[in-house]
Amino acid sequence: MDTDRLLRELTDFLRIPSVSTNASHNADCRAAAEWVAGELRRLGCREVQFLASDTHPVVWGVGPEVPGAPTLLIYGHYDVQPPEPLDEWTTAPFQPTVRDGKLFARGAADDKGQVFCLLKAIQAPPGRPQLNFRFLIEGEEEYGSRVLFELLRREPERTRADAVLIADMAYVAPRWPAVYTTLRGLCYAEINVRTAKSDLHSGEFGGAAPNAHEELARLLGRLKTPDGKVHVPGFYAPVKRPSKAELATWKRLPFKEAEFLKHRVQAKALTGLKSYSVLERLWALPTFEIHGITGGFTGDGAKTVIPAEATAKVSLRLVPDQKLKVVERQLAAAVRRLAPKHVQASVKFLHGADPATVKVTHPAFKLLDQAFREVVGRGTVPARAGGSIPVVPVLGKGGAPVILTGIGLPDDRLHAPNEKLDLKQLWDGIKVFRRFYELLGT
Amino acid sequence: MDTDRLLRELTDFLRIPSVSTNASHNADCRAAAEWVAGELRRLGCREVQFLASDTHPVVWGVGPEVPGAPTLLIYGHYDVQPPEPLDEWTTAPFQPTVRDGKLFARGAADDKGQVFCLLKAIQAPPGRPQLNFRFLIEGEEEYGSRVLFELLRREPERTRADAVLIADMAYVAPRWPAVYTTLRGLCYAEINVRTAKSDLHSGEFGGAAPNAHEELARLLGRLKTPDGKVHVPGFYAPVKRPSKAELATWKRLPFKEAEFLKHRVQAKALTGLKSYSVLERLWALPTFEIHGITGGFTGDGAKTVIPAEATAKVSLRLVPDQKLKVVERQLAAAVRRLAPKHVQASVKFLHGADPATVKVTHPAFKLLDQAFREVVGRGTVPARAGGSIPVVPVLGKGGAPVILTGIGLPDDRLHAPNEKLDLKQLWDGIKVFRRFYELLGT
């Protein structure tokens, strides 16, 4: 492999700050889409189109026709998470830098580096694999995939394939590749409280006027108990525990709680529902997280204002059998019920996704297993994922197996400062997917 | 009075965005100081100096010598609160606008409009009052007056006077002028919690990793109970209830709770310690308010991050017999005690002030009373203030009576959007202070 050239090409892709959630990066998202389209053209695609391009376009590609060969749909995303807080990055998020065999950049693992891997595996010698490739590379995965959802509702035939391949995940541990059987869903919302018409002077009114931040803090405290239980009526009702067999598989994984706490969470203690194992908390239980709070005065220095309004960005991760629409109703009702009468509380839903379940029994999974085994020495282990890829349930609707895998490592720091991709994983990944394409095509 | 000219001059002063707490306005604060210095020169001051001018300067002035006449020290401030939230202003905060007999601008009442009133009363016909004027007009009142504190510690002789006059307050109700017997002190702090080394992905870690915003919300909820009690050990110990006589005076004030709620707080309910009257809660009890919260993700759209760090700007208003230094220690200890073990919690103190008590028995108060009576038809009523003027205790150290009064109205919206000053109050105020100067000088 011409790793120098490949690294240069990936670096060009990573340098584009395609932060989909922030409108000031619209042109960057477009540039990242153009980068993907350019690659698809180089792969000899008969069709390369920008779909639903009024926002961040979905890049659609149809590879050269190979009569009689199976069709593989490759899904990925070119958008990335916001890089903030910037001061915690050792090198700038959009200036990809190799240190110690690792490539540091926002999007290195999630998902540009992995999309790159899937595409370069097609070009790898000795020649094009005997598959009918389809590509759906979107630009709103980090923002709920709304555009792609609508597109696939109108044009479900775009997902018609013999298999769907997604590389947006990681090994469960170094040298332990995985395929994923579930993804958590997501309900992203803003909880707003208003206590007065406008901000008030804390000297004039302090002691008698309601404070929106205080009411919000209290409300958030009521929505989740200190032991990690989400206090939303009905929320846990559909949640099933994993089977004994599945729990037994997890016990055999090289997962050490102390190591997870020390090297990955980097905190003083783990939290959450302590009567469940850590992997159960991460993979099989829903969550409630606060992401940020706005309102009042947050500038430098001091302003003695009683805020009239406060908003918390929150999200709930959902597990199989929970439904986004139901959880939205449950959360809105809980907020109404838990807010005091003198507080106007409301919930605005920003985006979300149902959880996904994937059966890993289709023969294609065996071929991926074999590819990993040949290249890295171990087959895939079935695991669950704590994260979400909103569009996965829709991609599987046509009946094709959705192969959810990836070449990242657990410490890649997705969504966090200093996101990275190990170069060894990248080069191995190109070989693994190349081999998978060959096996699937024969 | 040439009200057109006066309004033009005040407008020039108000147009300067002298927000002391924000370093980007340093030049504006300097410009406001220059404006004050220019006025003092026009009043024929023998000395006009910028003191401690490495930050926002204190403007010092010494009026023409009038042998044998009493010395009156006038204190005021040219700095203003930050104008945010800007979208709630009907007209821009630094574009003074007259509507319906009221002048709208940040600083119109607090304190530029009132400083203006005190200065213009000296120039008013028929000629200069027979007083030895001293002026201390500072630029950090809204930021703790640190510079002035240090200056007066080094040079206490600057406060040597027969009386100190401060117009930074309001009538207790329309047509009810007041003198103030107490001011609350202030303890402004940032409470910071850290739960991990850096922000984490809520998909990867949600359910098992601590969330700084959640911990902060819970901590804030513990620091103040829902009924408004500040849960800081020792905090209330020195707090005394007002005397029966004082409470009886307050009952006679034209203060109506329903009207206060509807027209001034503009909320659905009053909060706080319900077993105390509203005026007691505002004037005689200490408070705890949250002003704003930073950390995590607060940009547009969605980012699914578990924040590792969260900071709340808070302040406590203190009442007589509480001491800032003691409260700082109490708050820091309470935060340490109430935070869970896995949370690093700390408190940083930004600024503060002891509460102030003023005896209103000195003969000078009678003269002010007379001046108000002659001009607006009613003498002053003794009241307490919920707000803080940090330097007041120091100004009274030399033994001179500190006359705390003002010509604002309770609905002037200090520190809030659409701050205003009624022009009638302004013109009356010039007459009142003019008359007071004459009475004091004879």
GROMACS .gro file of C-alpha atoms in nm, chain B residues 29 167 303 335 390:
model
    5
  471CYS     CA    1  -1.495   5.313   3.084
  609ALA     CA    2  -2.789   5.910   4.488
  745LYS     CA    3  -2.389   1.776   2.049
  777VAL     CA    4  -1.977   2.318   4.854
  832PRO     CA    5  -1.986   4.782   4.810
   0.00000   0.00000   0.00000
